[in-house]
Coordinates of C-alpha atoms in Angstrom, one line a residue:
Chain Y
M25 CA 107.3 139.2 96.8
K26 CA 108.1 135.6 97.8
I27 CA 106.8 132.7 95.9
S28 CA 103.4 131.5 97.2
L29 CA 102.5 127.8 97.3
D30 CA 99.7 128.7 94.8
C31 CA 102.5 129.7 92.3
I32 CA 103.8 126.2 92.2
P33 CA 101.2 124.4 90.1
C34 CA 101.3 127.4 87.8
L35 CA 105.1 127.3 87.4
I36 CA 104.9 123.7 86.6
R37 CA 102.2 124.4 84.0
Q38 CA 104.4 127.1 82.6
A39 CA 107.4 124.8 82.4
L40 CA 105.3 122.2 80.5
S41 CA 103.9 124.8 78.2
A42 CA 107.4 126.1 77.5
A43 CA 108.7 122.6 76.9
R44 CA 106.0 122.0 74.3
M45 CA 106.7 125.4 72.7
V46 CA 110.3 124.6 72.2
S47 CA 110.3 120.8 71.5
A48 CA 108.0 118.3 70.0
D49 CA 109.6 115.4 71.9
P50 CA 107.4 114.0 74.7
A51 CA 110.5 112.6 76.4
V52 CA 111.9 116.2 76.6
H53 CA 108.6 117.4 78.1
Q54 CA 108.6 114.7 80.7
R55 CA 112.3 115.3 81.6
I56 CA 111.7 119.0 82.0
V57 CA 108.6 118.6 84.2
R58 CA 110.4 116.0 86.3
E59 CA 113.4 118.2 86.8
V60 CA 111.3 121.2 87.7
L61 CA 109.3 119.1 90.3
L62 CA 112.6 118.1 92.0
W63 CA 114.0 121.6 91.8
I64 CA 111.0 123.2 93.4
G65 CA 110.7 120.4 95.9
G66 CA 114.2 121.3 97.1
M67 CA 113.9 125.1 97.0
T68 CA 113.7 127.4 100.0
L69 CA 110.6 129.2 98.6
E70 CA 112.0 132.5 99.9
E71 CA 112.6 134.1 96.5
P72 CA 110.2 135.6 94.0
P73 CA 108.7 133.3 91.2
P74 CA 110.9 134.8 88.4
V75 CA 114.0 133.2 90.0
L76 CA 112.5 129.8 89.2
S77 CA 111.4 130.9 85.7
Q78 CA 114.9 132.1 85.0
R79 CA 116.3 128.7 86.0
I80 CA 113.7 126.7 84.0
H81 CA 114.3 128.7 80.9
R82 CA 118.1 128.7 81.1
W83 CA 117.9 124.9 81.4
L84 CA 115.5 124.7 78.5
R85 CA 117.8 126.7 76.3
G86 CA 120.7 124.5 77.4
I87 CA 119.2 121.2 76.6
L88 CA 117.8 122.5 73.3
G89 CA 121.1 124.1 72.3
M90 CA 119.0 127.2 71.2
E91 CA 120.0 130.7 72.3
D92 CA 116.5 132.1 71.9
P93 CA 113.7 129.6 71.3
Y94 CA 111.0 132.3 71.4
R95 CA 112.7 134.5 68.7
D96 CA 110.2 133.7 66.0
A97 CA 107.2 134.2 68.3
K98 CA 108.7 137.6 69.5
D99 CA 109.3 138.8 65.9
Q100 CA 105.6 138.0 65.1
Q101 CA 104.4 139.8 68.2
N102 CA 106.5 142.9 67.4
R103 CA 105.1 142.9 63.8
M104 CA 101.5 142.5 65.1
A105 CA 101.9 145.3 67.7
M106 CA 103.5 147.6 65.2
S107 CA 100.7 147.2 62.8
L108 CA 98.3 148.5 65.5
L109 CA 100.4 151.6 66.3
P110 CA 99.2 154.2 63.8
E111 CA 95.6 153.7 64.8
L112 CA 96.5 153.8 68.6
R113 CA 98.8 156.8 68.2
A114 CA 95.9 158.7 66.4
K115 CA 93.6 157.9 69.4
I116 CA 96.2 159.3 71.9
E117 CA 96.6 162.4 69.8
A118 CA 92.9 162.9 69.5
T119 CA 92.3 162.5 73.3
L120 CA 91.4 165.6 75.2
D121 CA 89.9 164.1 78.4
P122 CA 91.3 162.1 80.0
L123 CA 94.8 163.4 79.2
P124 CA 96.8 161.9 76.4
L125 CA 99.2 160.6 79.0
T126 CA 96.3 158.6 80.6
M127 CA 95.3 157.1 77.3
A128 CA 98.9 156.2 76.6
V129 CA 99.1 154.5 80.1
R130 CA 96.0 152.5 79.3
I131 CA 97.4 151.3 76.0
A132 CA 100.8 150.4 77.6
I133 CA 99.0 148.4 80.3
A134 CA 96.8 146.7 77.7
G135 CA 99.9 145.6 75.8
N136 CA 100.9 143.6 78.9
V137 CA 98.4 140.9 77.7
I138 CA 101.2 139.7 75.3
D139 CA 102.6 137.4 77.9
M140 CA 103.6 133.8 76.9
G141 CA 104.5 133.1 80.5
V142 CA 100.8 133.3 81.4
Y143 CA 98.9 132.6 78.2
D144 CA 99.4 129.4 76.2
N145 CA 97.0 130.5 73.4
M146 CA 97.5 134.2 73.0
T147 CA 96.2 135.4 69.6
E148 CA 96.2 138.6 67.7
S149 CA 92.4 138.8 68.3
S150 CA 92.9 138.5 72.1
V151 CA 95.5 141.3 71.9
R152 CA 93.1 143.5 69.9
E153 CA 90.3 142.7 72.3
S154 CA 92.5 143.7 75.3
V155 CA 93.4 147.0 73.7
R156 CA 89.8 147.7 72.8
Q157 CA 88.7 147.1 76.4
A158 CA 91.6 149.2 77.7
L159 CA 90.7 152.2 75.7
T160 CA 87.6 152.7 77.8
K161 CA 88.3 150.7 80.9
P162 CA 89.8 152.8 83.7
F163 CA 92.9 151.4 85.4
V164 CA 93.3 151.0 89.1
G165 CA 95.7 153.6 90.5
D166 CA 96.5 157.2 91.2
R167 CA 96.3 158.8 87.8
I168 CA 96.8 162.3 89.1
G169 CA 99.7 161.4 91.4
F170 CA 101.3 159.6 88.5
G171 CA 101.0 162.7 86.2
K172 CA 102.5 164.9 88.9
T173 CA 105.4 162.6 89.5
V174 CA 106.1 162.2 85.8
R175 CA 106.0 166.0 85.3
E176 CA 108.6 166.5 88.1
A177 CA 111.0 163.7 87.2
K178 CA 114.3 164.8 85.6
S179 CA 115.2 161.3 84.6
I180 CA 113.0 158.2 84.0
L181 CA 114.2 154.6 83.7
Y182 CA 111.5 152.6 81.9
L183 CA 111.8 148.8 82.5
T184 CA 110.1 146.9 79.7
D185 CA 108.4 143.5 79.9
N186 CA 107.5 141.6 76.7
A187 CA 108.0 141.7 73.0
G188 CA 105.0 143.1 71.2
E189 CA 104.1 145.0 74.4
I190 CA 107.2 147.1 73.9
A191 CA 105.7 148.7 70.8
F192 CA 102.8 149.9 73.0
D193 CA 105.4 151.1 75.5
R194 CA 106.8 153.3 72.7
L195 CA 103.5 155.2 72.6
L196 CA 103.7 155.9 76.3
I197 CA 107.4 156.9 76.1
E198 CA 106.5 159.4 73.3
Q199 CA 104.3 161.1 75.9
L200 CA 107.0 161.3 78.5
S201 CA 109.4 163.7 76.8
P202 CA 111.8 161.0 75.6
T203 CA 115.0 163.0 76.1
R204 CA 114.9 162.2 79.8
V205 CA 113.9 158.6 79.3
T206 CA 116.2 155.5 79.3
V207 CA 114.6 152.2 78.4
A208 CA 116.0 149.0 79.9
V209 CA 115.4 145.6 78.4
R210 CA 116.4 142.1 79.7
G211 CA 120.0 141.2 79.3
G212 CA 119.3 137.9 77.6
P213 CA 116.4 135.9 76.1
V214 CA 113.8 134.4 78.5
I215 CA 110.2 133.5 77.4
N216 CA 108.9 136.3 75.2
D217 CA 110.5 139.0 77.3
A218 CA 111.9 141.9 75.3
T219 CA 115.6 142.2 74.6
M220 CA 117.7 144.7 72.7
T221 CA 116.5 143.1 69.4
D222 CA 112.9 143.9 70.3
A223 CA 113.6 147.4 71.4
R224 CA 115.2 148.1 68.0
A225 CA 112.5 146.2 66.1
V226 CA 109.9 148.8 67.4
G227 CA 112.3 151.7 66.7
L228 CA 112.9 152.7 70.3
H229 CA 116.5 153.4 69.5
E230 CA 115.3 156.3 67.3
I231 CA 113.9 158.2 70.3
V232 CA 115.6 157.1 73.5
E233 CA 118.8 155.5 74.9
I234 CA 118.3 151.7 75.4
I235 CA 120.3 149.7 77.9
D236 CA 120.1 146.1 79.0
N237 CA 120.0 145.0 82.6
G238 CA 122.5 142.2 82.3
S239 CA 120.2 139.5 83.5
D240 CA 118.1 136.8 81.8
A241 CA 115.4 136.7 84.6
P242 CA 111.8 137.5 83.5
G243 CA 111.7 140.4 86.0
T244 CA 114.3 142.6 87.6
L245 CA 116.4 140.7 90.1
L246 CA 118.8 143.5 91.1
D247 CA 121.4 141.1 92.5
D248 CA 121.5 139.4 89.1
C249 CA 121.8 142.7 87.1
S250 CA 124.9 144.4 85.8
Q251 CA 126.7 147.1 87.9
E252 CA 125.9 149.7 85.2
F253 CA 122.2 148.8 85.3
K254 CA 122.1 149.0 89.1
R255 CA 123.8 152.5 88.9
R256 CA 121.2 153.7 86.5
F257 CA 118.4 152.2 88.6
T258 CA 119.7 154.0 91.7
E259 CA 120.2 157.3 90.0
A260 CA 116.9 157.5 88.2
D261 CA 114.4 160.1 89.6
L262 CA 111.5 157.8 88.6
I263 CA 111.2 154.2 87.5
L264 CA 108.4 152.9 85.5
A265 CA 108.2 149.1 85.6
K266 CA 106.0 147.1 83.2
G267 CA 104.5 143.7 83.8
Q268 CA 104.0 141.2 86.6
G269 CA 107.6 140.0 86.6
N270 CA 109.0 143.4 87.4
F271 CA 106.3 143.8 90.1
E272 CA 107.1 140.4 91.6
T273 CA 110.8 141.2 91.8
L274 CA 110.7 144.9 92.7
S275 CA 107.6 145.4 94.9
D276 CA 109.7 145.3 98.0
T277 CA 112.6 147.4 96.6
P278 CA 113.1 151.0 97.8
G279 CA 112.8 153.5 95.0
N280 CA 110.4 155.9 93.3
I281 CA 108.7 153.2 91.3
F282 CA 105.4 153.0 89.5
F283 CA 104.3 149.5 88.3
L284 CA 102.1 149.2 85.2
F285 CA 100.6 145.8 84.6
M286 CA 97.6 143.6 84.1
A287 CA 96.9 141.5 87.2
K288 CA 96.7 138.2 85.4
C289 CA 97.2 135.9 88.4
P290 CA 95.3 135.7 91.7
V291 CA 98.5 135.7 93.8
I292 CA 99.8 138.9 92.2
A293 CA 96.4 140.5 92.3
A294 CA 96.1 139.8 96.0
H295 CA 99.6 141.1 96.6
A296 CA 98.7 144.3 94.8
G297 CA 95.3 144.5 96.5
V298 CA 93.4 144.6 93.2
P299 CA 90.8 142.3 91.6
I300 CA 92.1 139.7 89.2
G301 CA 92.1 141.1 85.6
A302 CA 92.6 144.7 86.8
H303 CA 94.7 147.0 84.8
V304 CA 97.0 148.5 87.4
L305 CA 99.1 151.6 87.9
V306 CA 100.5 151.2 91.4
R307 CA 103.2 153.0 93.3
S308 CA 105.8 150.9 95.2
N309 CA 104.9 150.7 98.9
A310 CA 108.6 150.7 99.5
G311 CA 109.0 153.8 97.5
N312 CA 110.0 157.4 98.4
S313 CA 107.2 160.0 98.3
N314 CA 109.1 162.7 96.4
Chain U
M26 CA 94.4 105.7 81.6
K27 CA 97.9 106.7 82.5
I28 CA 98.7 110.1 84.2
S29 CA 99.3 112.9 81.7
L30 CA 101.9 115.6 82.2
D31 CA 98.9 118.0 82.3
C32 CA 97.6 116.2 85.4
I33 CA 100.7 117.1 87.4
P34 CA 100.0 120.8 88.1
C35 CA 96.4 119.8 88.9
L36 CA 97.5 117.1 91.4
I37 CA 99.7 119.6 93.1
R38 CA 96.9 122.1 93.3
Q39 CA 94.7 119.3 94.8
A40 CA 97.3 118.4 97.4
L41 CA 97.6 122.1 98.4
S42 CA 93.8 122.4 98.5
A43 CA 93.5 119.2 100.6
A44 CA 96.3 120.4 103.0
R45 CA 94.4 123.7 103.5
M46 CA 91.2 121.8 104.0
V47 CA 92.6 119.6 106.8
S48 CA 95.1 121.9 108.5
A49 CA 95.4 125.7 109.2
D50 CA 99.2 125.4 109.6
P51 CA 101.2 127.0 106.7
A52 CA 104.2 124.8 107.6
V53 CA 102.0 121.7 107.1
H54 CA 100.9 123.1 103.7
Q55 CA 104.4 123.7 102.6
R56 CA 105.6 120.3 103.8
I57 CA 102.8 118.5 102.0
V58 CA 103.4 120.4 98.7
R59 CA 107.2 119.7 98.9
E60 CA 106.7 116.0 99.5
V61 CA 104.3 115.7 96.7
L62 CA 106.7 117.5 94.3
L63 CA 109.5 115.1 95.2
W64 CA 107.2 112.1 95.0
I65 CA 105.9 113.0 91.5
G66 CA 109.4 113.9 90.4
G67 CA 110.4 110.4 91.1
M68 CA 107.3 108.6 89.8
T69 CA 107.2 106.4 86.7
L70 CA 104.1 108.2 85.4
E71 CA 102.8 104.9 84.1
E72 CA 99.8 104.7 86.5
P73 CA 96.4 106.4 86.6
P74 CA 96.2 109.7 88.6
P75 CA 94.2 108.2 91.5
V76 CA 97.3 106.2 92.5
L77 CA 98.9 109.4 93.4
S78 CA 95.8 110.9 95.1
Q79 CA 95.6 107.8 97.2
R80 CA 99.2 108.2 98.4
I81 CA 98.7 111.9 99.0
H82 CA 95.6 111.4 101.1
R83 CA 97.0 108.5 103.1
W84 CA 100.0 110.6 104.0
L85 CA 97.8 113.6 104.9
R86 CA 95.7 111.4 107.3
G87 CA 98.9 110.0 108.8
I88 CA 100.5 113.4 109.6
L89 CA 97.2 114.8 110.9
G90 CA 96.4 111.6 112.9
M91 CA 92.9 111.8 111.6
E92 CA 91.1 108.8 110.2
D93 CA 88.7 110.8 108.0
P94 CA 89.4 114.6 107.8
Y95 CA 86.5 115.1 105.3
R96 CA 83.9 113.4 107.5
D97 CA 82.1 116.7 108.5
A98 CA 82.1 117.8 104.8
K99 CA 80.7 114.5 103.7
D100 CA 77.9 114.6 106.3
Q101 CA 76.9 118.0 105.2
Q102 CA 76.9 116.9 101.5
N103 CA 74.7 113.9 102.3
R104 CA 72.2 116.1 104.2
M105 CA 72.2 118.6 101.4
A106 CA 71.6 116.0 98.7
M107 CA 69.0 114.2 100.7
S108 CA 67.0 117.4 101.1
L109 CA 66.8 117.5 97.3
L110 CA 65.6 113.9 96.9
P111 CA 61.8 114.2 97.3
E112 CA 61.6 116.9 94.6
L113 CA 63.9 114.9 92.2
R114 CA 62.1 111.7 92.8
A115 CA 58.8 113.3 91.9
K116 CA 60.4 114.6 88.7
I117 CA 61.5 111.1 87.8
E118 CA 58.1 109.6 88.6
A119 CA 56.3 112.3 86.5
T120 CA 58.6 111.7 83.5
L121 CA 57.0 110.1 80.4
D122 CA 59.5 110.9 77.7
P123 CA 62.4 110.5 78.0
L124 CA 62.0 107.4 80.1
P125 CA 62.2 107.6 83.9
L126 CA 65.5 105.7 83.6
T127 CA 67.0 108.4 81.4
M128 CA 65.9 111.1 83.8
A129 CA 67.4 109.1 86.7
V130 CA 70.7 108.8 84.8
R131 CA 70.8 112.5 84.2
I132 CA 70.3 113.2 87.9
A133 CA 72.9 110.6 88.9
I134 CA 75.4 112.2 86.6
A135 CA 74.5 115.7 87.8
G136 CA 75.3 114.5 91.3
N137 CA 78.9 114.0 90.2
V138 CA 79.4 117.7 90.6
I139 CA 79.9 117.1 94.3
D140 CA 83.6 116.5 93.9
M141 CA 86.1 118.0 96.4
G142 CA 89.0 116.6 94.4
V143 CA 88.2 119.0 91.5
Y144 CA 86.3 121.9 93.1
D145 CA 87.7 123.9 96.0
N146 CA 84.6 126.0 96.4
M147 CA 81.6 123.7 95.8
T148 CA 78.4 125.2 97.2
E149 CA 74.9 124.0 97.6
S150 CA 73.9 126.5 94.9
S151 CA 76.4 125.1 92.5
V152 CA 75.0 121.6 93.1
R153 CA 71.4 122.9 92.6
E154 CA 72.5 124.6 89.4
S155 CA 74.1 121.5 88.1
V156 CA 71.0 119.4 88.8
R157 CA 68.8 122.1 87.2
Q158 CA 70.9 122.0 84.0
A159 CA 71.0 118.2 84.0
L160 CA 67.3 117.9 84.0
T161 CA 67.1 119.3 80.5
K162 CA 70.7 118.9 79.2
P163 CA 71.1 115.6 77.2
F164 CA 74.1 113.5 78.2
V165 CA 76.6 112.2 75.7
G166 CA 76.2 108.5 75.2
D167 CA 74.1 105.6 74.0
R168 CA 70.8 106.0 76.0
I169 CA 69.1 103.2 74.1
G170 CA 72.0 100.7 74.3
F171 CA 72.3 101.5 78.0
G172 CA 68.5 100.8 78.5
K173 CA 68.8 97.5 76.6
T174 CA 71.9 96.4 78.6
V175 CA 70.2 97.3 81.9
R176 CA 67.1 95.3 81.0
E177 CA 69.1 92.2 80.2
A178 CA 71.5 92.2 83.1
K179 CA 70.8 89.6 85.9
S180 CA 73.2 91.3 88.3
I181 CA 74.5 94.9 88.5
L182 CA 77.5 96.1 90.5
Y183 CA 77.1 99.8 91.1
L184 CA 80.4 101.6 91.9
T185 CA 79.8 104.9 93.7
D186 CA 82.0 107.9 93.7
N187 CA 81.3 110.7 96.2
A188 CA 79.3 111.5 99.3
G189 CA 76.2 113.6 98.6
E190 CA 76.3 112.2 95.0
I191 CA 75.5 108.8 96.5
A192 CA 72.0 110.1 97.4
F193 CA 71.4 110.9 93.7
D194 CA 72.7 107.4 92.9
R195 CA 69.9 106.1 95.0
L196 CA 67.4 107.5 92.7
L197 CA 69.0 105.7 89.7
I198 CA 69.3 102.5 91.7
E199 CA 65.6 102.7 92.5
Q200 CA 64.9 102.6 88.7
L201 CA 67.2 99.5 88.2
S202 CA 65.1 96.9 90.1
P203 CA 67.2 97.0 93.2
T204 CA 67.0 93.3 94.1
R205 CA 69.7 92.5 91.4
V206 CA 71.9 95.5 92.4
T207 CA 74.9 95.5 94.7
V208 CA 76.5 98.9 95.6
A209 CA 80.2 99.1 96.2
V210 CA 81.8 102.0 98.1
R211 CA 85.4 102.8 98.9
G212 CA 87.1 100.6 101.5
G213 CA 88.4 103.6 103.4
P214 CA 88.1 107.4 103.5
V215 CA 89.8 109.4 100.8
I216 CA 88.8 113.0 99.9
N217 CA 85.0 113.1 99.9
D218 CA 84.5 109.7 98.3
A219 CA 81.6 107.7 99.7
T220 CA 82.3 105.0 102.2
M221 CA 79.9 102.6 104.0
T222 CA 78.9 105.4 106.4
D223 CA 77.7 107.5 103.4
A224 CA 75.8 104.6 101.8
R225 CA 73.9 104.1 105.1
A226 CA 73.4 107.9 105.6
V227 CA 71.4 108.0 102.4
G228 CA 69.5 104.8 103.2
L229 CA 70.9 102.5 100.5
H230 CA 71.1 99.6 103.0
E231 CA 67.3 99.6 103.0
I232 CA 67.1 98.7 99.3
V233 CA 70.3 97.0 98.3
E234 CA 73.3 95.0 99.5
I235 CA 76.3 97.3 100.1
I236 CA 79.9 96.1 100.0
D237 CA 83.2 98.0 100.2
N238 CA 86.0 97.5 97.7
G239 CA 88.8 97.2 100.4
S240 CA 90.8 100.1 98.9
D241 CA 91.2 103.7 99.9
A242 CA 92.0 104.9 96.4
P243 CA 89.7 107.6 94.8
G244 CA 88.8 105.2 92.0
T245 CA 88.9 101.4 91.5
L246 CA 92.4 100.1 91.4
L247 CA 91.6 96.4 91.1
D248 CA 95.0 95.3 92.3
D249 CA 94.4 97.2 95.5
C250 CA 90.9 95.9 96.1
S251 CA 89.9 92.9 98.3
Q252 CA 89.6 89.4 96.8
E253 CA 85.8 89.5 97.6
F254 CA 85.3 92.7 95.7
K255 CA 87.3 91.4 92.7
R256 CA 85.1 88.3 92.7
R257 CA 82.0 90.4 92.7
F258 CA 83.4 92.6 90.0
T259 CA 84.2 89.6 87.7
E260 CA 80.9 87.9 88.3
A261 CA 78.6 90.9 87.7
D262 CA 76.7 91.0 84.4
L263 CA 76.9 94.7 84.3
I264 CA 79.0 97.3 86.1
L265 CA 77.9 100.9 86.5
A266 CA 80.9 103.1 87.5
K267 CA 80.3 106.6 88.7
G268 CA 82.8 109.5 88.5
Q269 CA 86.1 110.5 86.9
G270 CA 88.1 108.4 89.4
N271 CA 86.4 105.1 88.4
F272 CA 86.8 106.1 84.7
E273 CA 90.5 106.9 85.1
T274 CA 91.2 103.5 86.8
L275 CA 88.8 101.2 84.9
S276 CA 88.7 102.6 81.3
D277 CA 91.2 100.0 80.1
T278 CA 89.8 97.1 82.2
P279 CA 87.8 94.3 80.4
G280 CA 84.2 94.0 81.5
N281 CA 80.7 95.1 80.7
I282 CA 81.1 98.6 82.2
F283 CA 79.2 101.8 81.7
F284 CA 80.8 104.9 83.1
L285 CA 78.6 107.8 84.2
F286 CA 80.4 111.0 85.0
M287 CA 80.8 114.7 84.4
A288 CA 83.9 115.4 82.3
K289 CA 85.4 118.0 84.6
C290 CA 89.0 118.0 83.4
P291 CA 90.4 118.4 79.9
V292 CA 92.6 115.3 80.1
I293 CA 89.7 113.0 81.0
A294 CA 87.4 114.7 78.5
A295 CA 90.0 114.1 75.7
H296 CA 90.4 110.5 76.8
A297 CA 86.6 110.0 76.7
G298 CA 86.4 111.9 73.4
V299 CA 83.8 114.4 74.7
P300 CA 83.8 118.1 75.3
I301 CA 84.9 119.4 78.7
G302 CA 81.8 119.9 80.9
A303 CA 79.9 117.1 79.1
H304 CA 77.6 114.8 81.1
V305 CA 78.7 111.4 79.9
L306 CA 77.3 107.8 79.8
V307 CA 80.0 105.9 78.0
R308 CA 80.6 102.2 77.6
S309 CA 84.0 100.8 78.2
N310 CA 86.1 100.4 75.0
A311 CA 87.7 97.4 76.6
G312 CA 84.2 95.9 77.4
N313 CA 82.3 92.9 76.1
S314 CA 79.4 93.6 73.8
N315 CA 76.9 91.3 75.3

C-alpha cells in the first residue's frame, strides 16, 4: 500500500518519538524533525510508509553513532514476553474448542501490541491487558480457511515483526509442525523490530531454521531484501506475515500470504477493511488460492 | 508561547483537514501538505503556532480563490449556538450560587469546543454535551479574583475566538455591564474564527461596540494587528481573551489579561499547568496585579 497523506503527521510523530528515545538533546530532536519534514516534502509518496521509517531510523543511527539504539528496550521486551510463555502455553494446550491453533493465532496477534513504532508508552501491563483480551476476543478473518491452508502447506515462511512479540510467535510456530517452518527476521536493527538476536533470545533456533531478510526496513520491501531471502520467499508454499509493517509492504505482492496483525492505525484498518483495533488474520488479495 | 516540536504533527494534520474541508481534489490536498512540510522544515520555530496557521490558511484561500471557505460552516455554528441561548440565559438568570457571572464564564468556556482547528468532526451533539458538562464542571482558576477584577475594571476589551462560540460569549458579556465592554474579532477570515459578520450574526452590535483587530491570524499577534487595535489593547483596564489561539499568542504579553479556554491540546495544557481537557480561567503570568 502507498503512503496516505494521513500517514504523514504520524510518521513525523514517530520520528520525534524515536529521536527522544535515542537522545536527550533537544537540538538533535529538532534537527531530526526538520530533516524528516524536508524529506517527506520532497518525496514522491508512491511507496509504502516503511520506506520512510527505514530512512529515518538509518539516519538516526548514523547521527547517534549507535548500531542498535533500541537494543536495551528489545531485551526487556523479550524477557517480559518470555515470562508470560509458560502460562500462555498451558492455555493453548488446555484448549479444546476453538482449536489450539486458533488460540495460538490469537496470542500471536495479541503480541503485536509490542510496537514502539506506534506506541510511545507501551508498558508490561498494556501487553498483559492485550493478551488477556485476545484470549477471548475473536479475530477478524477466515479461521477455517487458514487451518486448511496450514494443514496443506509443505513449507511455511514465517515473517516476524517485533521483539517481545517474537516470543508469542514461538507459541504459534510450535503449533505449525516446526520442521517445515523457516522464520525470517529483519536483516538489521530498526525500531524494536526483531533481528537474529531476538529470535535466539526466545529460543526459536532450538526448533526452526532462522534466516534474516537482508534489509533494515520495518517491513518486507522485497527489492531491498537479499537474493537468498527472495528465493525462500518465492519457494515457500505459505507465508505468514506478522505486523502492520509486513502488511503495508506485502499487501499488493503476489503469493500465498496470510497477514496476522493488530490494526492499530486508521489508514491500515481502512486498507484491510476492518475496524480500528481489530485483531486480523487476513489473506493477501494478491495471493493464489491454492 | 513558542511552537513545540509536538505541535508540528498536529499542524500538518490541521492543514490536511483544512485542505479536505475546502477542496475535494486530492492533488490540492497533496500540494498543500507538501508545501506545509517544506515551510515548517525551514521555519525558525521561535514563533507561536498561530503564525503558521495564519500562513497556511492565507495560502489555502489564495489557491482556492475563496475569501472565506469556512463561511457556511460558521453560519451554521452561529445558528446552532443561537438556538441554545434562551435556555442557557434562563439558567444564568436562575443561578444563585455560584454567582451568575461564574455560570456565564462556564458557558463561555464551554463554547470554546466549537473549534475547527482542533476538531475535525465537531457536531451539534458534541457542543451540547460540552455545555451540559460545563454547567456543573468547575473550571480551573481564580473565580473570586476574576470577579473582583471584573468589578473594578472601567473598560474591558473582550477578544473573541470562534464563530458559534461568540454567541455564548454574548451571555458572559451581558453579565459584564456591557457599556464598558468592547468586543474585538479577527480582522479577516481564518478557519472558523469569528469576524465582524459573526459578531453581528449573534447580535453583539446591539449591546457593545465591536472592532476588528486588523489581522487574519487565529490568535492575537500584536505585531500583525492594526494601530487602532493596539491602542485599544494598551488602554483597556482588563482584557478577556477567549480560546487557545489567544492564549498561545498573548500568554507572554504584559497586560491585565484573563484567558478563558478549554485546554484541548497537551502542549497548551502543559504550558498553562492544567490537565488536558480542563476548562480554564487563567490570569496572564506576564500581567499586572492591579
